[in-house]
Coordinates of C-alpha atoms in Angstrom, one line a residue:
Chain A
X1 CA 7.1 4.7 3.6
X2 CA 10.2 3.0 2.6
X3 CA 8.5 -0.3 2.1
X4 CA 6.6 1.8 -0.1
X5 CA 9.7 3.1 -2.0
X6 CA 11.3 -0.1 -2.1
X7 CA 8.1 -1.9 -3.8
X8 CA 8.1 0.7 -6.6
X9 CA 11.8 -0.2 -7.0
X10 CA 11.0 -3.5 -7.3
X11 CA 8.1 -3.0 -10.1
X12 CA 10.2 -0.1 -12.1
X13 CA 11.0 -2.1 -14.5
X14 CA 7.5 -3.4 -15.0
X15 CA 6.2 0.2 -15.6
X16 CA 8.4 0.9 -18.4
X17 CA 7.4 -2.4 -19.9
X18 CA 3.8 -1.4 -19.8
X19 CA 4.6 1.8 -21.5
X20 CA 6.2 -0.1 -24.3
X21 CA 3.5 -2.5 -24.9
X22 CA 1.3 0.5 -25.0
X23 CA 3.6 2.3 -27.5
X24 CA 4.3 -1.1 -29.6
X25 CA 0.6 -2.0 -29.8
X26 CA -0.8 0.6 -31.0
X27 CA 1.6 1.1 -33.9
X28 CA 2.3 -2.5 -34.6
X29 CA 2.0 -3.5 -38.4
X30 CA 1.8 0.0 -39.2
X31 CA 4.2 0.7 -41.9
X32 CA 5.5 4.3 -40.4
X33 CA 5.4 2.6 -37.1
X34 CA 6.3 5.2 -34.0
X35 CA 6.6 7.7 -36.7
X36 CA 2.9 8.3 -36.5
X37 CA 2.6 9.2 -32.8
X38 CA 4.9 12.8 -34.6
X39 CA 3.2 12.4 -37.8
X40 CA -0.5 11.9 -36.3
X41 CA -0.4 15.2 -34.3
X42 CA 1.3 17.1 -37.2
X43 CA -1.2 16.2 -39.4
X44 CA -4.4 17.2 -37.4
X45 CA -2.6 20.4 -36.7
X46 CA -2.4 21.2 -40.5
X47 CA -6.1 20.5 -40.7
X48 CA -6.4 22.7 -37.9
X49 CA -4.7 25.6 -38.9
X50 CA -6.0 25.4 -42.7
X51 CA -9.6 25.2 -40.9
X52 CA -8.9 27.7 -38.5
X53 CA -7.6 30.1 -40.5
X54 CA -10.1 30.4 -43.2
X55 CA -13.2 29.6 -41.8
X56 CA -14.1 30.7 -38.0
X57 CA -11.5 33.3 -37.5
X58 CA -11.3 35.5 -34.3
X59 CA -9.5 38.0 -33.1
X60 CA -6.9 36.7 -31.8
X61 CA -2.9 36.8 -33.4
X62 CA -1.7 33.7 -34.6
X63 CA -5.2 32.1 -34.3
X64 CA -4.1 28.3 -35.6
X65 CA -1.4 28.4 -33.1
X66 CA -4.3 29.7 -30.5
X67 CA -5.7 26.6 -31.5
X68 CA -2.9 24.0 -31.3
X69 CA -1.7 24.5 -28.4
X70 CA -5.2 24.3 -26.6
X71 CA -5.6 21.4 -28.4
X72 CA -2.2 20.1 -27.7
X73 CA -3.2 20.2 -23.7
X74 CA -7.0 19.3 -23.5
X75 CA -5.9 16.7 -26.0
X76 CA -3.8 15.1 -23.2
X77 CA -5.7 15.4 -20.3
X78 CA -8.6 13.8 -21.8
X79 CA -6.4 10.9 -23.9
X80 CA -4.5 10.4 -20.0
X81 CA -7.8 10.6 -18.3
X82 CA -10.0 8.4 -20.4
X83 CA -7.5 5.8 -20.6
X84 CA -6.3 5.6 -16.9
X85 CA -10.3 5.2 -16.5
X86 CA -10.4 1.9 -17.8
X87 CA -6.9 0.9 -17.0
X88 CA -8.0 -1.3 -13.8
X89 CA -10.7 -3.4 -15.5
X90 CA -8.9 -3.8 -18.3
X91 CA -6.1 -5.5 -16.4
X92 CA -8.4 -7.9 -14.6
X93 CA -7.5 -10.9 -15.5
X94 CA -3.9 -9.9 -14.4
X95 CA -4.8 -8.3 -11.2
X96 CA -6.6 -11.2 -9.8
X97 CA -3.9 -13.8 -10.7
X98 CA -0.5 -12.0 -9.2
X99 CA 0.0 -9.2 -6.7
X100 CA 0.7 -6.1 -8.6
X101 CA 0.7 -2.2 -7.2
X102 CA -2.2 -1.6 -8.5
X103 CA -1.4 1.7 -9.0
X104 CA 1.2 1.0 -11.4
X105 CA -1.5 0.4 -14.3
X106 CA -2.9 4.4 -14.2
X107 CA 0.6 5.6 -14.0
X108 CA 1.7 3.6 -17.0
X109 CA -1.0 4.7 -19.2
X110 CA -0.8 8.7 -18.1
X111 CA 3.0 7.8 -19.0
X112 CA 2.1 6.8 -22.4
X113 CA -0.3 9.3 -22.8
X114 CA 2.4 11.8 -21.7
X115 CA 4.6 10.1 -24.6
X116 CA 2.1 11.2 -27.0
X117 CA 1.6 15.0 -25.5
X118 CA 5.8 15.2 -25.9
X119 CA 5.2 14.2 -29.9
X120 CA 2.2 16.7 -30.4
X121 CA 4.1 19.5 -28.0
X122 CA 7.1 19.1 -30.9
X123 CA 4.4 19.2 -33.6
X124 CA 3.9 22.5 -32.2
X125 CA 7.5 23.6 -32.3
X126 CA 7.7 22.6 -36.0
X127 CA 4.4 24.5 -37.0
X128 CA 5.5 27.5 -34.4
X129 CA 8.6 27.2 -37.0
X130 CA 7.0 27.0 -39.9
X131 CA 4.6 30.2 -39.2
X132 CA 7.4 32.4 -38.2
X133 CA 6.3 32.8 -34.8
X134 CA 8.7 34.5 -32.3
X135 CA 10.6 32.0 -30.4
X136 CA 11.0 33.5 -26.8
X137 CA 13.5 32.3 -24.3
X138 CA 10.4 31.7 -21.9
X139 CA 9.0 28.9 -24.5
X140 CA 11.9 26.7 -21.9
X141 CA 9.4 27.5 -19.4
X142 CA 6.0 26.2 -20.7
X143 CA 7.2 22.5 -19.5
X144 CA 5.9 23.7 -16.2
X145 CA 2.6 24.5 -17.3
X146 CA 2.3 20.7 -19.3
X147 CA 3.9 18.8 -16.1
X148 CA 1.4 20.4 -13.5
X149 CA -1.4 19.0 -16.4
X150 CA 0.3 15.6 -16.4
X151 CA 0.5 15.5 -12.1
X152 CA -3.3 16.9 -12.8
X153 CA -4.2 14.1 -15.0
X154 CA -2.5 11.4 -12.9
X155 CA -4.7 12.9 -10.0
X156 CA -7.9 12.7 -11.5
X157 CA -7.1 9.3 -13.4
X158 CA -6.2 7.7 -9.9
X159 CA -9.9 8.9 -8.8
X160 CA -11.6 7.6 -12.6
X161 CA -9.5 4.0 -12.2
X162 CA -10.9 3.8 -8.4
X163 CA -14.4 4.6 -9.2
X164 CA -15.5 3.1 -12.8
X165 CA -14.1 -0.3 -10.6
X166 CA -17.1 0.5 -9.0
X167 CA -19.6 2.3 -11.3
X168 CA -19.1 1.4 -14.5
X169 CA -21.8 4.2 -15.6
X170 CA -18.7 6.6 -15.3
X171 CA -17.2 5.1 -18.2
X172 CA -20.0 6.6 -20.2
X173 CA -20.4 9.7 -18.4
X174 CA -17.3 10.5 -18.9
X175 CA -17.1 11.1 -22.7
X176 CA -20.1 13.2 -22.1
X177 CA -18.3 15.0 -19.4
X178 CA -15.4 15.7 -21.9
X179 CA -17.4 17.1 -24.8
X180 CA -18.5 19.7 -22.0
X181 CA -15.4 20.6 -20.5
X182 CA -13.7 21.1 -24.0
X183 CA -16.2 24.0 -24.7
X184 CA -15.7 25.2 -20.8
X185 CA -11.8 25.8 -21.7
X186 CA -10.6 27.9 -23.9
X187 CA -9.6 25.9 -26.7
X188 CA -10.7 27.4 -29.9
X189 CA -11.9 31.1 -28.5
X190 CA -10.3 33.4 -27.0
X191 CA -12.1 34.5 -23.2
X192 CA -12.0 38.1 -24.0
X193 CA -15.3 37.2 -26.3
X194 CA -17.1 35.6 -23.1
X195 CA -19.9 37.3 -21.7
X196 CA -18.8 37.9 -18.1
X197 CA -21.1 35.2 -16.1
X198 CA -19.8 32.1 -18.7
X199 CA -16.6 33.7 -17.9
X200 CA -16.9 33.1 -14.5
X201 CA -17.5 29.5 -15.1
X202 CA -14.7 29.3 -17.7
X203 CA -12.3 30.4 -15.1
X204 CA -13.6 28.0 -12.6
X205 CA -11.8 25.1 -15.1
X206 CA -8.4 24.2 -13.7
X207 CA -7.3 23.8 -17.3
X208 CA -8.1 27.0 -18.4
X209 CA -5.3 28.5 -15.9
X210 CA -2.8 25.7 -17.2
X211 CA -3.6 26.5 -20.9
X212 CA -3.3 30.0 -19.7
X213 CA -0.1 29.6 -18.6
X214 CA 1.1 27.7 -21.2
X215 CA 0.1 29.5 -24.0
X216 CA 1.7 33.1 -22.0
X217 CA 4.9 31.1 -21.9
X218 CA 5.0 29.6 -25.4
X219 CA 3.9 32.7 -27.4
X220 CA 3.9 35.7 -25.4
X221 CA 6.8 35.6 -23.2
X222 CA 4.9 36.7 -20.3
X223 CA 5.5 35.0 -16.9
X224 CA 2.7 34.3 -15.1
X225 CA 1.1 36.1 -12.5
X226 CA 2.4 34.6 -8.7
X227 CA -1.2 34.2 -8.4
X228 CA -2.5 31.9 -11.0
X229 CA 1.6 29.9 -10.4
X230 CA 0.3 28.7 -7.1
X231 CA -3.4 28.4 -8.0
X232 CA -2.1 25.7 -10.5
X233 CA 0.3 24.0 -8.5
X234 CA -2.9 23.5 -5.4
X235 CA -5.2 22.3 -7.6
X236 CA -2.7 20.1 -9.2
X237 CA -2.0 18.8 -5.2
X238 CA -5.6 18.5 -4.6
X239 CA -6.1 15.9 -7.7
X240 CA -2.9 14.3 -6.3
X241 CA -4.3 14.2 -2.7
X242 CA -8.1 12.9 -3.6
X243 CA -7.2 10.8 -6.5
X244 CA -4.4 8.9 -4.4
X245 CA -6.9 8.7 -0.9
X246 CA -10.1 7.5 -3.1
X247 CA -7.9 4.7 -4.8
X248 CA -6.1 3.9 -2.0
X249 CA -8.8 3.4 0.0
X250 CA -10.5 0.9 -2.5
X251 CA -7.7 -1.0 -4.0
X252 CA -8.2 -4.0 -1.9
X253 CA -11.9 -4.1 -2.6
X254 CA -10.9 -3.9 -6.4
X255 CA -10.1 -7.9 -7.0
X256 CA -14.0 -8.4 -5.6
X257 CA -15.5 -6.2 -8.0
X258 CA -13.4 -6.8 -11.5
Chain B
X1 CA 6.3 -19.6 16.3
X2 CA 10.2 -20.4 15.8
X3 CA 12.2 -17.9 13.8
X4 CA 12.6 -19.8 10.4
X5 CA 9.0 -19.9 9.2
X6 CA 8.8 -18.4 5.9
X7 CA 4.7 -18.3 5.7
X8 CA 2.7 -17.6 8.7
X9 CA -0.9 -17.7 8.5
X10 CA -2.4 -16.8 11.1
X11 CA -6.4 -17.5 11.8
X12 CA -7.1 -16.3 8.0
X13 CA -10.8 -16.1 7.3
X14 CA -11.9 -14.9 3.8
X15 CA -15.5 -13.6 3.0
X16 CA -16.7 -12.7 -0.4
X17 CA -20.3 -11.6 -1.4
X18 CA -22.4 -13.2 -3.5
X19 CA -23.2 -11.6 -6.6
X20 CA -26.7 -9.8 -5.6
X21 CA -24.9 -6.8 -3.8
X22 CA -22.9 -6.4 -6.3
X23 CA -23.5 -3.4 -8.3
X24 CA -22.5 -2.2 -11.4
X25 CA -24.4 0.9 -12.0
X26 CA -24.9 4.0 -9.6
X27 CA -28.5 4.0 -9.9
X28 CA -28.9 0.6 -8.5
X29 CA -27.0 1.7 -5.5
X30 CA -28.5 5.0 -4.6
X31 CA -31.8 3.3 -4.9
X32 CA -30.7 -0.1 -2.8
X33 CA -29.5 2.1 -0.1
X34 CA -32.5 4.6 0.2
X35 CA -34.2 1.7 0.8
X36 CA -31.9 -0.3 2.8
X37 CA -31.8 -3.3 0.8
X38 CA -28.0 -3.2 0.7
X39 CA -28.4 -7.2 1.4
X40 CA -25.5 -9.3 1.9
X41 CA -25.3 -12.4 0.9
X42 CA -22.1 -13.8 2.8
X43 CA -20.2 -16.8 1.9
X44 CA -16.9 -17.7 4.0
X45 CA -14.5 -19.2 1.7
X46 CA -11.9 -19.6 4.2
X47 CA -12.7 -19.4 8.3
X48 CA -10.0 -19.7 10.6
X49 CA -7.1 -21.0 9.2
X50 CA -3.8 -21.3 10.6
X51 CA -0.8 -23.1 9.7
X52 CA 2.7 -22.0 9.3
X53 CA 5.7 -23.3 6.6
X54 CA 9.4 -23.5 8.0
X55 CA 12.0 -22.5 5.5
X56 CA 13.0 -25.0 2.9
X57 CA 9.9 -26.8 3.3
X58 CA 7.4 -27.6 0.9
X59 CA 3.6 -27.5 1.5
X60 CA 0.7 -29.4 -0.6
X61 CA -2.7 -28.2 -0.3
X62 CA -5.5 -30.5 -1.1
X63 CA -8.9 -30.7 -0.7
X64 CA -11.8 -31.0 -3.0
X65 CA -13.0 -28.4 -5.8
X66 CA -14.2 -25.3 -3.9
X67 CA -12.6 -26.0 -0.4
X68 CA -10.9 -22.8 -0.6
X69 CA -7.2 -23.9 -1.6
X70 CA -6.7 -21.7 -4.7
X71 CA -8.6 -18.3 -2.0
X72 CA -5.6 -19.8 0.1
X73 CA -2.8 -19.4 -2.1
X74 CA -4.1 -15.7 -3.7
X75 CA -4.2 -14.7 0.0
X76 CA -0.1 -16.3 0.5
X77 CA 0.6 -14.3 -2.7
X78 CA -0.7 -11.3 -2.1
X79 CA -3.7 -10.4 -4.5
X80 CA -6.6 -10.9 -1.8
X81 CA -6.9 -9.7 2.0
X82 CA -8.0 -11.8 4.4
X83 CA -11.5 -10.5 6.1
X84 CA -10.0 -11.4 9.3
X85 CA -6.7 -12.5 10.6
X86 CA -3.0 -11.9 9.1
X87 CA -0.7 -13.6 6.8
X88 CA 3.6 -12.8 6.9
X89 CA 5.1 -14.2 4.1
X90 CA 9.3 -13.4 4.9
X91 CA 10.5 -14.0 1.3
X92 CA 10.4 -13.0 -2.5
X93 CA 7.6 -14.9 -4.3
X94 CA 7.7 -16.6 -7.9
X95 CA 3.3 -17.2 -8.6
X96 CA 3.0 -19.7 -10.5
X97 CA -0.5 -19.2 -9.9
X98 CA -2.5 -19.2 -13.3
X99 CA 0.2 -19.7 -16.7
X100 CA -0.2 -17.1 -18.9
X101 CA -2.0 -14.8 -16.8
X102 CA 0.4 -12.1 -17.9
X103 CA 0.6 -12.6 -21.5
X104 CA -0.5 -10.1 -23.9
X105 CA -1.6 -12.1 -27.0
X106 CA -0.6 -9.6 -29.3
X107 CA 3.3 -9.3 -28.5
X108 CA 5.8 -11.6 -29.3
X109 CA 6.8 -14.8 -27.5
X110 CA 10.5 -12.2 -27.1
X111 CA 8.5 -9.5 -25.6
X112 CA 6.4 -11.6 -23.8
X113 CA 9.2 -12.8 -21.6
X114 CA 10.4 -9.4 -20.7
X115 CA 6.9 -8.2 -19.7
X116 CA 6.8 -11.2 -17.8
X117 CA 9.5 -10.8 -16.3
X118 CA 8.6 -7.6 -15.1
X119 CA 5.7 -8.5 -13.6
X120 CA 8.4 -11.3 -11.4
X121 CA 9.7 -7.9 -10.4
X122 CA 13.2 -8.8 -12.5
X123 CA 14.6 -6.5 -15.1
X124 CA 15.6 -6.0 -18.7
X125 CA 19.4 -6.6 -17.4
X126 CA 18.3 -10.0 -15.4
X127 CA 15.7 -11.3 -18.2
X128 CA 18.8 -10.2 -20.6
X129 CA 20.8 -12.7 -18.7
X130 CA 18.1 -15.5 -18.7
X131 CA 16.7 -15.3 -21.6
X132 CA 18.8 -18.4 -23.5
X133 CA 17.8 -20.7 -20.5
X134 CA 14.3 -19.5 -21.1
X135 CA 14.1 -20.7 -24.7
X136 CA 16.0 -23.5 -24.0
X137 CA 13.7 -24.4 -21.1
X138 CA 10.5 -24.4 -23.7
X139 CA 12.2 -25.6 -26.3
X140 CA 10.4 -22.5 -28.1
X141 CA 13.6 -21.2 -30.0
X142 CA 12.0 -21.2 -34.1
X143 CA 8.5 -19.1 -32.3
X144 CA 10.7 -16.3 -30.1
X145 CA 9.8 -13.7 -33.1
X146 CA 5.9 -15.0 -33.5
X147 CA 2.9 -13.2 -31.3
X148 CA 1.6 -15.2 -28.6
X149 CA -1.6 -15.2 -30.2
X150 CA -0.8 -17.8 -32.7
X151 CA 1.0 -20.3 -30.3
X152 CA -1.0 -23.1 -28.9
X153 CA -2.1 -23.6 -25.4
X154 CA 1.0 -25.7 -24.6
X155 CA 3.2 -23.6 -25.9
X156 CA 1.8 -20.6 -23.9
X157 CA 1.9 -22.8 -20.8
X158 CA 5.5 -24.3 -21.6
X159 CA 7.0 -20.1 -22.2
X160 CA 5.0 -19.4 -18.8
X161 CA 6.1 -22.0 -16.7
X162 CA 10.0 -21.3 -18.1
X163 CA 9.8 -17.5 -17.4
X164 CA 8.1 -18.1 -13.7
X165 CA 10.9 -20.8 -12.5
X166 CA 13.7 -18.9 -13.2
X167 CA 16.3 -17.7 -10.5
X168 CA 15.7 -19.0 -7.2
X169 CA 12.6 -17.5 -5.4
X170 CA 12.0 -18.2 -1.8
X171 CA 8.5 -19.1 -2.2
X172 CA 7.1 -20.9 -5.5
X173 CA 3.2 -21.1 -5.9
X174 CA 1.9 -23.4 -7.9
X175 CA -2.0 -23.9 -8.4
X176 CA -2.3 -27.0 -11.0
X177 CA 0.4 -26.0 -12.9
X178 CA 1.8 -29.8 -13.9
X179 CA -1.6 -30.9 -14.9
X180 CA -0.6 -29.0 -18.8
X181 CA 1.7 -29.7 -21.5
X182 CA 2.4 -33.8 -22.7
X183 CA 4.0 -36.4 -20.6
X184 CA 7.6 -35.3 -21.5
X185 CA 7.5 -31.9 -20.5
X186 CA 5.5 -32.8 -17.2
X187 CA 8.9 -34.6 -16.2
X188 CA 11.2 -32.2 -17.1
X189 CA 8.9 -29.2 -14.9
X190 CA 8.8 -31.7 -12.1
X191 CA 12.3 -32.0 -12.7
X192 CA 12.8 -28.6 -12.6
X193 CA 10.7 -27.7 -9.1
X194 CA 12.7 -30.4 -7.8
X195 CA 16.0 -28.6 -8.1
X196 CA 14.7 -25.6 -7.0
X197 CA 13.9 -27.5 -3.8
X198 CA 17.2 -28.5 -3.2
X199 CA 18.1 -25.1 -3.6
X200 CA 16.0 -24.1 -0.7
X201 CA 13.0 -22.7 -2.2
X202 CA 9.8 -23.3 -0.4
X203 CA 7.2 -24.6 -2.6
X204 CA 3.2 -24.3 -1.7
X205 CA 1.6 -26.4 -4.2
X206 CA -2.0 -27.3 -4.9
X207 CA -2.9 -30.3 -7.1
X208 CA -5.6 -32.6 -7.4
X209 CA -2.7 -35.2 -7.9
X210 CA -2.1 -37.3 -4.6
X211 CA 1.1 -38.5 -6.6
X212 CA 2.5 -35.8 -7.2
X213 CA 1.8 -34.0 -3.7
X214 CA 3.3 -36.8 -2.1
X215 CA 6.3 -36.4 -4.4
X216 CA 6.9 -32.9 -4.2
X217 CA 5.6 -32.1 -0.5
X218 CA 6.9 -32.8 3.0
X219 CA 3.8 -30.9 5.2
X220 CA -0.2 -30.8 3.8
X221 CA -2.9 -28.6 4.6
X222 CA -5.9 -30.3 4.3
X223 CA -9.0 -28.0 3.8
X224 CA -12.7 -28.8 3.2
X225 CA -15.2 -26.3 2.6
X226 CA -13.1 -24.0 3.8
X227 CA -12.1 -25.0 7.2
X228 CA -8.8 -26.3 8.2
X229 CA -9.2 -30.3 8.6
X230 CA -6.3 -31.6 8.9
X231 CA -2.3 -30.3 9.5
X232 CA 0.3 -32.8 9.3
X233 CA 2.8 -34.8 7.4
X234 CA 2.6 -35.4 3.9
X235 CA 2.5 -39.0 4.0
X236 CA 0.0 -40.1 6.8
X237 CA -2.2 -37.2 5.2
X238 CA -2.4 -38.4 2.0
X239 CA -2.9 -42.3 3.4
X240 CA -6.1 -41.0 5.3
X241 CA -7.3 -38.5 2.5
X242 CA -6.9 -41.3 -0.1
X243 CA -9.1 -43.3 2.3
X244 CA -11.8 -40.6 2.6

């Protein structure tokens, strides 16, 4: 174990320089530069709200916000997922040169992912602002809700990374898998219009607890129920515990394969 | 075994398969394995190798192309397992392995140094501190600011092999490393491993050079298709190999 420690010691510093190429690339030669990854999310959000609020409108209080900050969560989990996917084959040439924890190339991109969810989660705060919605104490608390989706998302990336190495038909599936899962959480309606056996489903989504929670916290200064607390923080575990045994058991079979 | 070897290898055997297992898709391999056609075509890259490297020494590894030198030195640093047998390697590595294998084209020659680095397992503080000798070293001091995509191929080679052969590593890999850049700068990296040597570095080195492996190494592994053929002193190795 503390060879273990002692190797991600040693590559530390290599992990925050992935995240910065990451960052630097992708707003390199734009003009507003790092601004974007604040001004991108803000922007959607007004789109959003303007859309949400005129045309489909439920009954729900506060409906663009309803919207956001499902958005502001599936949003991650599929930008952290998708990317971590591919971030093993995309690193070939690297990988099969010099010894690297290969492990360090999904945690890198779930980190720069997780850069982008902080940016859109202060979007939010400025259009929670500009709305006049209630600021509760227990918005503090909705960071637990968004780290047990980023320990999620690292879970499940870990288990993406390992298998596309392998089937590279996931990389398709997956988008496809996405566009379903967005309508099985309950991004833009609200559960109380679900018909009780879609319901069932719905509530079979680990993200639908998480944006549960979150949304409980942020806007209606409930705490959540003891129940649905540990529910999250299991299935958060068990995406930990598969994603880390499937990759784990392939990475040395990954250089043979990329 | 005395207590001062810095690489053991230990009856190392390597197998890879052959492209027609291989699949990409999961159709392919639910159908292949319904009907057990899950066919293996082996090749053995390496079989049963051992040698080991004291401390301080240097080690050449020749052989002709496809004898399993460069499968040798991936295994010593790290990036493939053996199939069979064990490999202790009692030291920090610098691999020199491929030059440039860690660049991304679209940062800067700057950036590219610390992401480098990082992947040396040094950082920001420690690249801080060698970064002048660095640009020095390539002589690369008007293109810090430009992206790597516009510099030539020996200029990518010269930043590499400056960032990799900086500090003093244990081990050093090199896989045809001297074979780029012009005449001049050939000297001054020779130069350069040669200091480190002094210094006590170990130094595995594989070149299609007999020159330069007899200049650089005091013990060679000879392979040929992938089998360990001879073990011995640089000199009398490279007189017989020469002669083959």
């Amino acid at each position: 174990m503390s060879t273990y420690i002692k190797n991600f010691l040693k590559f530390q510093p290599l992990l925050s320089e992935l995240v910065a190429r990451d960052v630097k690339i992708k707003y390199r030669r734009s003009v507003l530069g790092v601004l974007w990854t604040l001004l991108n999310p803000l922007c959607m959000m007004v789109i959003l709200s303007v859309v949400f609020s005129n045309i489909f409108k439920f009954d729900v209080e506060n409906f663009p916000l309803y919207v956001l900050s499902g958005q502001v969560i599936f949003n991650f989990f599929n930008d952290a997922t998708t990317s971590s996917m591919t971030s093993i084959i995309s690193n070939a040439a690297l990988l099969k040169k010099i010894y690297v924890p290969k492990y360090l190339f999904v945690l890198a991109r779930v980190f720069s992912s997780f850069i982008n969810l902080m940016a859109s989660f202060t979007a939010l705060l400025l259009v929670m602002v500009a709305v006049r919605a209630e600021l509760h104490w227990t918005l503090v608390l909705s960071a637990i809700p968004l780290l047990l989706v980023v320990a999620f998302s690292l879970g499940v990336g870990m288990l993406l990374a390992a298998l596309t190495v392998r089937f590279r038909d996931i990389m398709h599936l997956y988008s496809v898998f996405t566009t379903g899962l967005m309508y099985l959480t309950p991004v833009i309606y609200p559960m109380s219009m679900l018909p009780s056996g879609i319901k069932s489903v719905v509530l079979l989504n680990p993200l639908t607890n998480y944006v549960t929670m979150f949304r409980d916290l942020a806007f209606n200064s409930t705490i959540p129920s003891f129940g649905s607390m540990i529910l999250g923080i299991v299935e958060c575990l068990a995406a930990i515990v598969l994603g880390v045994y499937v990759f784990y058991k392939n990475q040395d079979e990954f250089i043979l394969n990329i | 075994m005395g207590n001062d070897a810095i690489v053991t290898v230990d009856h190392v055997s390597m197998k890879f398969n052959l492209s027609s297992e291989k699949f990409d898709s999961f159709k392919e391999y639910v159908i292949k394995s319904i009907k057990r056609q899950v066919s293996y075509d082996e090749f053995w890259a390496l079989q049963d190798v051992s040698f080991e490297v004291k401390r301080g020494q240097s080690l050449g590894l020749v052989g002709l192309n496809g004898s399993g030198k460069s499968t040798m030195l991936k295994i010593i640093a790290g990036v493939l397992k053996p199939t069979k047998g064990r490999v202790a390697v009692g030291g920090n590595m610098a691999p020199l392995i491929e030059l440039g294998a860690g660049f991304d084209m679209d940062l800067t020659a700057r950036e590219n140094v610390f992401l480098n680095g990082a992947l040396l397992g040094y950082n920001r503080a420690q690249m801080e501190a060698q970064y002048e000798d660095i640009v020095h070293f390539s002589e690369l001091g008007e293109f810090m600011n430009v992206p790597v995509k516009n510099f030539s191929s020996g200029m990518v080679s010269r930043l590499a092999f400056a960032i990799a052969t900086i500090g003093v590593p244990d081990i050093l890999i090199c896989d045809e490393v001297l074979s780029v850049g012009d005449f001049r700068f050939q000297e001054k990296c020779e130069e350069r491993i040669g200091n480190m040597k002094e210094k006590g570095t170990t130094i595995l080195f594989v070149s299609h050079s007999l020159t330069q492996v007899e200049k650089i190494c005091d013990k060679i592994v000879w392979l040929e298709k992938g089998h360990l053929k001879k073990f011995g002193d640089a000199e009398e190795i490279c007189r017989i190999y020469a002669g083959s």
